[in-house]
Coordinates of C-alpha atoms in Angstrom, one line a residue:
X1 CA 2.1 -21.1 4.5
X2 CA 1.9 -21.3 8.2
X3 CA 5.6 -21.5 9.9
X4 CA 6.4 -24.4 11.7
X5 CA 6.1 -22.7 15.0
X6 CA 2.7 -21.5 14.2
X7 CA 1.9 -25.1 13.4
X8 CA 3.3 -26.7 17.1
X9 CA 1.7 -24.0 18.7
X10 CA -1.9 -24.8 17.4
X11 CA -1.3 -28.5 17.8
X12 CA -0.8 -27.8 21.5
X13 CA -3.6 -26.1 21.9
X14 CA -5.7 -28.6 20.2
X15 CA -4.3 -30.7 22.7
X16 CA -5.5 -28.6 25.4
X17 CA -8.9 -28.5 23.6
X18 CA -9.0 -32.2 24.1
X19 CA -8.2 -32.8 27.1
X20 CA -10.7 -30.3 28.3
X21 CA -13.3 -32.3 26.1
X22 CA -12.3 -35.8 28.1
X23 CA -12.8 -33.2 31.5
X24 CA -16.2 -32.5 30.3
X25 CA -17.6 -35.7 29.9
X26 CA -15.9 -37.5 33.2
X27 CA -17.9 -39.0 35.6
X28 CA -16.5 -36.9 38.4
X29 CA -18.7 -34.7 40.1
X30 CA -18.2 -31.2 41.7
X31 CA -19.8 -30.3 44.7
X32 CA -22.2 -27.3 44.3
X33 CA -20.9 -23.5 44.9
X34 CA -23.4 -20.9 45.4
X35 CA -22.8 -18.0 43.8
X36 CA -24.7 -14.3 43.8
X37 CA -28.0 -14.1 43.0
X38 CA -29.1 -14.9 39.4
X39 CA -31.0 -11.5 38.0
X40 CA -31.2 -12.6 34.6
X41 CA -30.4 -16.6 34.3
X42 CA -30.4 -17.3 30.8
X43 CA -28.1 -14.2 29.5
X44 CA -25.8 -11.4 30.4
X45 CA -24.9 -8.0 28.3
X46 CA -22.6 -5.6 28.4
X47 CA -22.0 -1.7 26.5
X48 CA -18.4 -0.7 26.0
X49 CA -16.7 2.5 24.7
X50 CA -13.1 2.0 23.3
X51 CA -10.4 4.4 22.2
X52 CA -7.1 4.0 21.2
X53 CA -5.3 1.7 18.7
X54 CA -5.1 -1.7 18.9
X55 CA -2.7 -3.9 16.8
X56 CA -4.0 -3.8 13.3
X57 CA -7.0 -2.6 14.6
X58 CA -7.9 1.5 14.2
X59 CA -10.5 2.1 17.1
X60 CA -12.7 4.6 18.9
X61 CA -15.6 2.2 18.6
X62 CA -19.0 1.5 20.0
X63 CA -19.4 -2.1 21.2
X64 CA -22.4 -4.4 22.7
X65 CA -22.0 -7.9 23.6
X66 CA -23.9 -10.7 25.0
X67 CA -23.2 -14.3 26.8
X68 CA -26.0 -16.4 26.6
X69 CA -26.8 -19.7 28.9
X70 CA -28.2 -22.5 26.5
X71 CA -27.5 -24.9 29.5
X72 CA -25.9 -24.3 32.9
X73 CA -26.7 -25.5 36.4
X74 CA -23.9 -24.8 39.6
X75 CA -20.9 -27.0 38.1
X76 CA -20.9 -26.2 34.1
X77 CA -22.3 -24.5 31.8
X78 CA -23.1 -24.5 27.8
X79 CA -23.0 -20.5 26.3
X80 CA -23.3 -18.4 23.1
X81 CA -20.9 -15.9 23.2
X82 CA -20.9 -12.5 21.1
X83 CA -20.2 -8.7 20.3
X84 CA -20.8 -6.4 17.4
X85 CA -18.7 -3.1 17.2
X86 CA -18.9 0.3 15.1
X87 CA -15.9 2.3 14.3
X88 CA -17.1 5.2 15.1
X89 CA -14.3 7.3 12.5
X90 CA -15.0 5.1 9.7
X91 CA -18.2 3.7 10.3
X92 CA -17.5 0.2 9.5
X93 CA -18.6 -3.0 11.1
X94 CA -17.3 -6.0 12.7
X95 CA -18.8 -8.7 14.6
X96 CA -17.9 -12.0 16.0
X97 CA -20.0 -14.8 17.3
X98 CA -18.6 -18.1 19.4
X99 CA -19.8 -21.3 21.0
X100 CA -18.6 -22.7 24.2
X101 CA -18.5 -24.5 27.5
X102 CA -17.1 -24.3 31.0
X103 CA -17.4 -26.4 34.0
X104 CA -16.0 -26.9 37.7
X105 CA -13.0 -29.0 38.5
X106 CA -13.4 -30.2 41.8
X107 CA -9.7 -31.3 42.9
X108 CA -8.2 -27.9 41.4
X109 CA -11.3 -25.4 42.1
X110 CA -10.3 -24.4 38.2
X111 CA -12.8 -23.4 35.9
X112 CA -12.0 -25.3 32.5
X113 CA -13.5 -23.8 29.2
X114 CA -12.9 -24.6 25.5
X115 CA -14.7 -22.7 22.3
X116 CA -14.9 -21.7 18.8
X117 CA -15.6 -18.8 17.6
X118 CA -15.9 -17.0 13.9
X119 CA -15.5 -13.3 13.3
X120 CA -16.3 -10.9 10.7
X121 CA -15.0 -7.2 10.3
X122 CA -15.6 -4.9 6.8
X123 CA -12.9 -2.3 6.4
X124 CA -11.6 0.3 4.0
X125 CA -8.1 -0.4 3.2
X126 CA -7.6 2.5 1.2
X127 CA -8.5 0.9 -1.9
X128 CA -12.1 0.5 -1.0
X129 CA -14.1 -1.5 1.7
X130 CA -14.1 -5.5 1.7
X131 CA -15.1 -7.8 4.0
X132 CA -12.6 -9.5 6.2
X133 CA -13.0 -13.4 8.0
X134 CA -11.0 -15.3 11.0
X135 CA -12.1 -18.5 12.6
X136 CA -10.7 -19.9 15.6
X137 CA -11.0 -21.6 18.7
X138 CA -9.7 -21.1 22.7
X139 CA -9.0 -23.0 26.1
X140 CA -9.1 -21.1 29.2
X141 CA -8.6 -21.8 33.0
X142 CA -9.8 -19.5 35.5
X143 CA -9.2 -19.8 39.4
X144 CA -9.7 -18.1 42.3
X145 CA -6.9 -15.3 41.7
X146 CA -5.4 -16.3 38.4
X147 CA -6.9 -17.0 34.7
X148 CA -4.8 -18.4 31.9
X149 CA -6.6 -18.1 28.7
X150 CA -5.0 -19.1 24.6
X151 CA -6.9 -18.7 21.5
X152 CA -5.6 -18.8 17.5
X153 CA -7.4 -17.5 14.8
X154 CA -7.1 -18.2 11.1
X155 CA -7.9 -16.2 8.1
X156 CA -10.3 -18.0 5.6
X157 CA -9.4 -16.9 2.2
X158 CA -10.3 -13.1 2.5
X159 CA -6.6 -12.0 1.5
X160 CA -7.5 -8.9 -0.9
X161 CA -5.7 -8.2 -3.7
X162 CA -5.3 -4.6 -4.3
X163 CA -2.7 -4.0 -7.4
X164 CA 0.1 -3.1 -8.2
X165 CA 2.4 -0.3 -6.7
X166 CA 5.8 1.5 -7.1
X167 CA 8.4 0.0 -4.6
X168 CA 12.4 0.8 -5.0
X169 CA 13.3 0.6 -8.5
X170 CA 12.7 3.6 -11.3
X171 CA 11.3 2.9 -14.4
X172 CA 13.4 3.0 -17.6
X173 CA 13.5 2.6 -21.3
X174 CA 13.6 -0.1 -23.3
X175 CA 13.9 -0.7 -26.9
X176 CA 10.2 -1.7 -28.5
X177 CA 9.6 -5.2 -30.0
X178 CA 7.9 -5.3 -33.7
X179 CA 8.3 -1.0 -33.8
X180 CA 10.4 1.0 -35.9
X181 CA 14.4 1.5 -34.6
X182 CA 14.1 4.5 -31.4
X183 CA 10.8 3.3 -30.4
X184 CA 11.2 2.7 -26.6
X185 CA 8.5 1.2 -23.9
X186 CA 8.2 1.8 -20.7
X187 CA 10.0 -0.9 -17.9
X188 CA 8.3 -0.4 -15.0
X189 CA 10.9 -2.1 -12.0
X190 CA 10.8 -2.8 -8.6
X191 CA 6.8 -3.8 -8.8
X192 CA 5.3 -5.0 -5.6
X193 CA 1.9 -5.8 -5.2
X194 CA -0.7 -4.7 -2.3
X195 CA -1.9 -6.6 -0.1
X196 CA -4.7 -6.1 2.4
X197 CA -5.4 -9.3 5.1
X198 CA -7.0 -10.7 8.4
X199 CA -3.9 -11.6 10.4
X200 CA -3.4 -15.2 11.6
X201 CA -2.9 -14.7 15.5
X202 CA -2.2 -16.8 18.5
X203 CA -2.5 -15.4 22.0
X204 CA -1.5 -16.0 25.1
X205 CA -2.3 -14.5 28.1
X206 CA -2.3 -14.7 32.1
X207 CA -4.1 -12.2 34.9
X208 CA -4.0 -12.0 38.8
X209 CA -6.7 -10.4 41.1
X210 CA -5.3 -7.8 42.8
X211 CA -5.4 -8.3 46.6
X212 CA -6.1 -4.5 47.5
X213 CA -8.8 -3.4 44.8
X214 CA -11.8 -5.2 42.9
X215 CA -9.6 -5.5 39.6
X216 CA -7.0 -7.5 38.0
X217 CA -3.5 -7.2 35.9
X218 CA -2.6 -9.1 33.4
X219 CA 0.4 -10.0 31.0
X220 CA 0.9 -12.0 27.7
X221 CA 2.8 -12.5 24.2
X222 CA 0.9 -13.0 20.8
X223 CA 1.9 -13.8 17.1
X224 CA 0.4 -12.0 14.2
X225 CA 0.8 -13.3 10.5
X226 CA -0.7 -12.5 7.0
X227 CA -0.7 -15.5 5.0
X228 CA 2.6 -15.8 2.5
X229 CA 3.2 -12.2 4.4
X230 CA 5.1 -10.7 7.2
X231 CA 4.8 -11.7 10.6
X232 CA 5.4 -10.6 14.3
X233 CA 5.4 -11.8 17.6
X234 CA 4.5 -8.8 20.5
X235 CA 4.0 -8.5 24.1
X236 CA 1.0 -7.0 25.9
X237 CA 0.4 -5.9 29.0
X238 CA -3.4 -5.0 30.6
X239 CA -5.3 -3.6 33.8
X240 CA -9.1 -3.9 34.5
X241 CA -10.6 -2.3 37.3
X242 CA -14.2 -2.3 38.6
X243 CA -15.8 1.1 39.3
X244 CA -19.3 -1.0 40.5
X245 CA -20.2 -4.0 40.5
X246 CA -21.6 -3.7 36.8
X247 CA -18.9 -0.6 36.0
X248 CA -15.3 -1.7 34.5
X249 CA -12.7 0.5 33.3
X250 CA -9.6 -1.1 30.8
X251 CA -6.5 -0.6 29.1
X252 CA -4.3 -2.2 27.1
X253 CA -0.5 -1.7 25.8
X254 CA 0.9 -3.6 22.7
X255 CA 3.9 -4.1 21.7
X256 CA 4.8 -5.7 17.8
X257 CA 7.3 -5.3 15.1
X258 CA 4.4 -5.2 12.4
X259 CA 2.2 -2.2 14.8
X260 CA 5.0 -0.5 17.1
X261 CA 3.4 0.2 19.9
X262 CA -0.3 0.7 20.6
X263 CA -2.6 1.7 23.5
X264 CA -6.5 1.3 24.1
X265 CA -8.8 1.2 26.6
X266 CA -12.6 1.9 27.7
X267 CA -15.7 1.8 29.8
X268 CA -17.9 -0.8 29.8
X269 CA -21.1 -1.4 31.3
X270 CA -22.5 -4.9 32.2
X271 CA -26.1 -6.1 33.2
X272 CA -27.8 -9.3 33.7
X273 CA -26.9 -12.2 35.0
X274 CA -24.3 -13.1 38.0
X275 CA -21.8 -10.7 38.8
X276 CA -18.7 -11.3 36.9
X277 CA -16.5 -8.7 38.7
X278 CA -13.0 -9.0 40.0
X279 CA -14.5 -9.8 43.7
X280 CA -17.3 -11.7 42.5
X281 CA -14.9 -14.1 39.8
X282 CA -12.6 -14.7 43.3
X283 CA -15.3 -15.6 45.6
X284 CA -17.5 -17.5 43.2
X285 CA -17.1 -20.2 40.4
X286 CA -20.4 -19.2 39.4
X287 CA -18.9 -16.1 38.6
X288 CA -16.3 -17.1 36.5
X289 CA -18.7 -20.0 34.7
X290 CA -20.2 -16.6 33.6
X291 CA -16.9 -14.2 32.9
X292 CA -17.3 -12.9 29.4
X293 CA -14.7 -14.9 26.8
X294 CA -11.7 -12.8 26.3
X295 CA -10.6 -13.1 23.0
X296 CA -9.5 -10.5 19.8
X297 CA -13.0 -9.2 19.4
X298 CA -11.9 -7.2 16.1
X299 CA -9.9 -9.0 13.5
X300 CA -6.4 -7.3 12.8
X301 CA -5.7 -6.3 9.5
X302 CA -2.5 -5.5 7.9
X303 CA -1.9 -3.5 4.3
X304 CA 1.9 -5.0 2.9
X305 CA 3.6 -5.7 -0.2
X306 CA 5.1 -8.4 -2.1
X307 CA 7.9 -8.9 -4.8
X308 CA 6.2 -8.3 -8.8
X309 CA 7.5 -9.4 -11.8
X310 CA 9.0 -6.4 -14.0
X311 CA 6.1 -5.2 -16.7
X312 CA 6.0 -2.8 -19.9
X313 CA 3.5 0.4 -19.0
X314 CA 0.5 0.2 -21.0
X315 CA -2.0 3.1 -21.3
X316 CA -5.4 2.7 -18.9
X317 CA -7.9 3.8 -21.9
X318 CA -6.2 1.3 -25.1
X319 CA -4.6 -1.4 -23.2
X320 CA -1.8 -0.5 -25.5
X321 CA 1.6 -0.9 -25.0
X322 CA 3.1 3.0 -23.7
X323 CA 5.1 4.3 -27.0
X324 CA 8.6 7.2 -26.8
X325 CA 10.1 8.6 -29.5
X326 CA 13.3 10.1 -28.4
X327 CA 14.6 13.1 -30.1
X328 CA 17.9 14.8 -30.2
X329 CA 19.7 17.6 -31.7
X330 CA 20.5 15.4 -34.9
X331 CA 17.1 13.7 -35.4
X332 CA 14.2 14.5 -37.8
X333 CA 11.3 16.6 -35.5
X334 CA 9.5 16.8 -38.5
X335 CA 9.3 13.1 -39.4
X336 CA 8.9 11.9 -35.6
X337 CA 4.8 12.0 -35.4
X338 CA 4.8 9.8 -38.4
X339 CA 6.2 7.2 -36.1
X340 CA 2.9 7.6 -34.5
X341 CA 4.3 7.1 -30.9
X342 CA 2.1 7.7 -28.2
X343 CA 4.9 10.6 -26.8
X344 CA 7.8 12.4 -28.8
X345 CA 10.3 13.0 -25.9
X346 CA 12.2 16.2 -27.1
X347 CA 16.5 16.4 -25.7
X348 CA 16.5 19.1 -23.3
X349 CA 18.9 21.8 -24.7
X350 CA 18.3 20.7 -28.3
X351 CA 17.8 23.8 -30.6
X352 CA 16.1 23.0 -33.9
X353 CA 16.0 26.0 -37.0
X354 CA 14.5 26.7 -39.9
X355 CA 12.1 23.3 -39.6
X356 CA 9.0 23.0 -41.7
X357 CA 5.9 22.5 -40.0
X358 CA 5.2 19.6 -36.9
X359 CA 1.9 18.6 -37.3
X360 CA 1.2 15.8 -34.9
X361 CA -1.1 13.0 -35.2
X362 CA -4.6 12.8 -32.7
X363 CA -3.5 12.0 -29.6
X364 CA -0.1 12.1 -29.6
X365 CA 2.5 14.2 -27.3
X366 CA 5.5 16.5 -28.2
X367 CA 7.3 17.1 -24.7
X368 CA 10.1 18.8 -24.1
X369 CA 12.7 16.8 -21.3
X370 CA 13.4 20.4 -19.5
X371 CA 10.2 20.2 -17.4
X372 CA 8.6 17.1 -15.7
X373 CA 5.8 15.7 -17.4
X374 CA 3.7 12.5 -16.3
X375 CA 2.3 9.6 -17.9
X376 CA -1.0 7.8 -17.3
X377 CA -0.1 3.8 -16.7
X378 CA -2.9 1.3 -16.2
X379 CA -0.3 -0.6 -13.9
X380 CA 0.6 1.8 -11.0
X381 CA -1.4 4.7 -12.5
X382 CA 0.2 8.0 -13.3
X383 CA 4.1 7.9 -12.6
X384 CA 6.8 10.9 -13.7
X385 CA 7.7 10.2 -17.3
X386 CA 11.5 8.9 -17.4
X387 CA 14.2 11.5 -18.6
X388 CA 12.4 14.7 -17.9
X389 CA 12.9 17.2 -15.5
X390 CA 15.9 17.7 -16.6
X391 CA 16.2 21.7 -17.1
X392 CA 17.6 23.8 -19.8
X393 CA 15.7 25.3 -22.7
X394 CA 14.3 23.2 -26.1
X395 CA 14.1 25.9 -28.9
X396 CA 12.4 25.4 -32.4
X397 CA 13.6 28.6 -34.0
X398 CA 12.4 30.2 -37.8
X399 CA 10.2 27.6 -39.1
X400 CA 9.0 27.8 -42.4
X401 CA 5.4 28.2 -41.6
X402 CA 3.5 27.4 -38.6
X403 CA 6.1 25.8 -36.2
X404 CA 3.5 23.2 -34.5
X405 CA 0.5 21.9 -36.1
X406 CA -1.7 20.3 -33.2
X407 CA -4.9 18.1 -33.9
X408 CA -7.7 16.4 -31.6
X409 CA -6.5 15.2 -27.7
X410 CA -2.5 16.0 -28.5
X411 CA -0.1 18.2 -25.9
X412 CA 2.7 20.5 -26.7
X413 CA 4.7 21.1 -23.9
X414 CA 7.7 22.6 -22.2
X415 CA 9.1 24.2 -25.9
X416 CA 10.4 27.9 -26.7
X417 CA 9.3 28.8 -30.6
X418 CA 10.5 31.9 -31.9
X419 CA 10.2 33.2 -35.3
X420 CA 7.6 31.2 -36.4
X421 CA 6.8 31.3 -40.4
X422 CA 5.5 34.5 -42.4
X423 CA 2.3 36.5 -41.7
X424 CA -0.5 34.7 -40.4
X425 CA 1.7 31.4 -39.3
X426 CA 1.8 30.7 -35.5
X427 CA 3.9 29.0 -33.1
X428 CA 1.2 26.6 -32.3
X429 CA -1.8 26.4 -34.6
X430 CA -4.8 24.6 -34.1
X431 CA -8.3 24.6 -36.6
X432 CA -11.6 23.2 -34.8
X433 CA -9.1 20.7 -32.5
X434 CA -10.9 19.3 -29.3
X435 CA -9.3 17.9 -26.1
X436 CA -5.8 19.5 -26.3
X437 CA -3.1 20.4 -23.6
X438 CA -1.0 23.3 -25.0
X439 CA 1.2 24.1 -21.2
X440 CA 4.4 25.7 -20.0
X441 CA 5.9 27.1 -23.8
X442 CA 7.5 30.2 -24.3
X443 CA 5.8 32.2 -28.0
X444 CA 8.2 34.7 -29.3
X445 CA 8.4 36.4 -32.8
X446 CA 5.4 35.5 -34.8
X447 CA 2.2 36.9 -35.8
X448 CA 0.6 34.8 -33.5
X449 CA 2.1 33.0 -30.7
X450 CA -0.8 30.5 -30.0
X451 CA -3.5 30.6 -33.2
X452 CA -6.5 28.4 -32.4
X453 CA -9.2 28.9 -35.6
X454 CA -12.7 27.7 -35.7
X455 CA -14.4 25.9 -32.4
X456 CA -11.8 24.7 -30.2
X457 CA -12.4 23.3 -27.0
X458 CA -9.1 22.2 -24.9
X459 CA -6.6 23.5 -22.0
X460 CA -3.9 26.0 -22.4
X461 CA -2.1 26.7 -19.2
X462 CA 1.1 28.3 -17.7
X463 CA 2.3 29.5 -21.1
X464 CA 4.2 33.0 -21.9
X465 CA 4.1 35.3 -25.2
X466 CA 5.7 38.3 -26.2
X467 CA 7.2 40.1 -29.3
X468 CA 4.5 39.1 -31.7
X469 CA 1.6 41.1 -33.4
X470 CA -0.7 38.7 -31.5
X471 CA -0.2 36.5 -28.0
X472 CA -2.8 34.3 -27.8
X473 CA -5.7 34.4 -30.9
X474 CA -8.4 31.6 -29.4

């Protein structure tokens, strides 16, 4: 929702709209100003290279433009008005495209313009490229030595959603609904979601001619706002100067709460048409019938985030809900994968002995809470899995065979096994198992520390053995 500020300030500019409109189509008449001669009468173009930042704008860009006469004669004029630029780091595209007309005030000696205008800029936000929309309109007054321009644009519905993200909060545990007592989901907290969006803008701006060179300065104040997001109003302050008559040089410094501060400028290079120069826009009203509109010829874009509602991880491939076993020193290790939790979260410190084998289900996870392990989350994707990190050493001592039994797309992680079993037993075993994650153990005291028979095909990584007839048998 537009602020009520935002609101007065486009109704007075509508108002300025229409009284230039009643202007327009008075009877009065101004007397006829010659201006410089008329190369090119039905258009004028211009080149421009741009570097810098702009607010919500990231430039070093390749612009062309054009004004274009679909009526005119000494005292008004009726003109398309357009540009199309390429980032030249990103390669994306923007163009807008506006409609317009000026024409002489004879008490005043003012030019008097209103238009409309629609823009269009694609852009990669990081979460991939979309396509961005503003329409808008402007009223402008240009004399002799000063111009006083305003123009608001609005963003037309292309707000892009991008997801969900981790703001302050840390996730936690919660007891399961409809799963055995221990069974514990995921809370993901402190949500927000990601927003990408045109910026609302108003702008307001006034310029001198300078007395001592063919150039101007100018000052203004703008408001930026995403729609139901954060807002800003900033101060800018700009210098054009005219190398040639057809050469202009230009920068621009911005100040905002939303951008800090920014700088851009460039070179542009005009042709066709009446002069439209510093000197030429002084000494002429035909000049300044034909001055370029100066509006935000790139839409501003800002990325922010909003308040989410608390949700329970679920995994990215099932859609499931995210299911932890917790075990401590007292529990059953034997007796958790029947549980047939997605993750059996191991107490760091716990020590278990003389356990018979732990032979996990496909798919499932034994982790130790000594190291950090991660977990996948179609939510905010992969996030560090609560309570691990935590140091220490998780021992399963003397089992009475093989000490872990792992099947198809399982992990075993973080553990010290000594002892394991009689001859032939291992401290992890494995027959013809696919897709496995066997990382950061310790294998003391067995035949075998790691036993993998048959065709395996998996990952085993950052793992130590020593003390047994045989390290790792793969």
């Amino acid at each position: 929702m537009l602020t009520n500020k935002y609101r007065k300030i486009f109704t007075r500019l509508a108002a300025t709209a229409l009284g230039a409109a009643t202007l327009w189509g008075s009877e009065a008449h101004a007397q006829l100003i010659s201006g410089p001669a008329n190369g090119a009468p039905w258009g004028r173009f211009d080149a421009s290279v741009i570097a810098g930042n702009q607010p919500g704008v990231q430039t070093g860009s390749a612009q062309v433009g054009g004004f274009v006469s679909l009526f005119d004669d000494p005292e008004k004029i009726f003109y398309l008005d357009g540009s199309s630029n390429n980032n030249l780091e990103t390669g994306n595209w923007s163009a807008d495209i506006g409609l317009g007309s000026r024409f002489l005030h004879q008490e005043s000696g003012a030019v008097l313009g209103a238009n409309v205008f629609y823009n269009y800029r694609n852009a990669s936000t990081g979460y991939g490229d979309f396509d961005f929309q503003t329409v808008g309109f402007g009223v402008e007054a240009l004399l002799e030595d000063w111009a006083f321009r305003a123009q608001t644009a609005f963003d037309v519905g292309s707000t892009q959603a991008n997801g969900l993200v981790q703001g302050v909060g840390t996730p936690s545990y919660v007891n399961a609904t409809a799963a055995p007592m221990g069974v514990q989901n995921i809370l993901l907290s402190g949500l927000q979601n990601n927003f990408a969006s045109a910026l609302n803008s108003v702008d307001l701006n006034v310029s001198r001619k300078l007395e001592i060179a063919n150039a101007e300065v100018g000052a203004g104040f703008y408001y930026l706002s995403a729609n139901d997001g954060p807002n800003s109003w900033g101060v800018n302050g700009t210098a054009e100067a005219w190398l040639t008559d057809n050469i202009a040089s230009n920068v621009t410094v911005s100040h905002d709460d939303l951008f800090d501060t920014t700088v851009y400028g460039g070179v542009s290079v005009h042709f066709g048409g009446p002069r439209v120069d510093a000197d030429a826009r002084r000494e002429s009203a035909t000049s300044r019938l034909w001055a370029r509109g100066h509006r935000r010829r790139v839409i501003p874009i800002a990325s922010y985030n909003l308040p989410a509602a608390d949700q329970l991880a679920t995994d990215p491939d099932t859609g499931n809900l995210v299911t932890v076993l917790p075990v401590g020193q007292m529990d059953d290790l034997v007796a958790a994968p029947g549980m047939m939790t997605d993750i059996i979260l191991v107490d760091a410190g716990a020590m278990f002995t003389g356990l018979a084998p732990i032979v996990l289900n496909e798919g499932q996870r034994l982790l130790s809470a000594s190291v950090l392990h991660m977990v996948d989350t179609a939510e905010i994707g992969a996030l560090p899995l609560p309570g691990t990190d935590l140091g220490g050493m998780t021992t399963i001592d003397m089992s009475t065979g093989n000490a872990v039994v792992i099947a198809n797309n399982t992990e075993v992680s973080g553990f010290t096994i000594t002892n394991a079993g009689g001859d032939f037993d291992a401290g992890i075993f494995g027959n013809a198992v696919t897709g496995f994650d066997i990382n950061h153990n310790v294998l003391n005291g067995a035949t075998f520390g790691l036993r993998l028979d048959g065709t395996n095909s998996g990952m085993v990584s950052d793992n130590m053995a020593s003390g047994n007839a045989v390290g790792f048998f793969i």
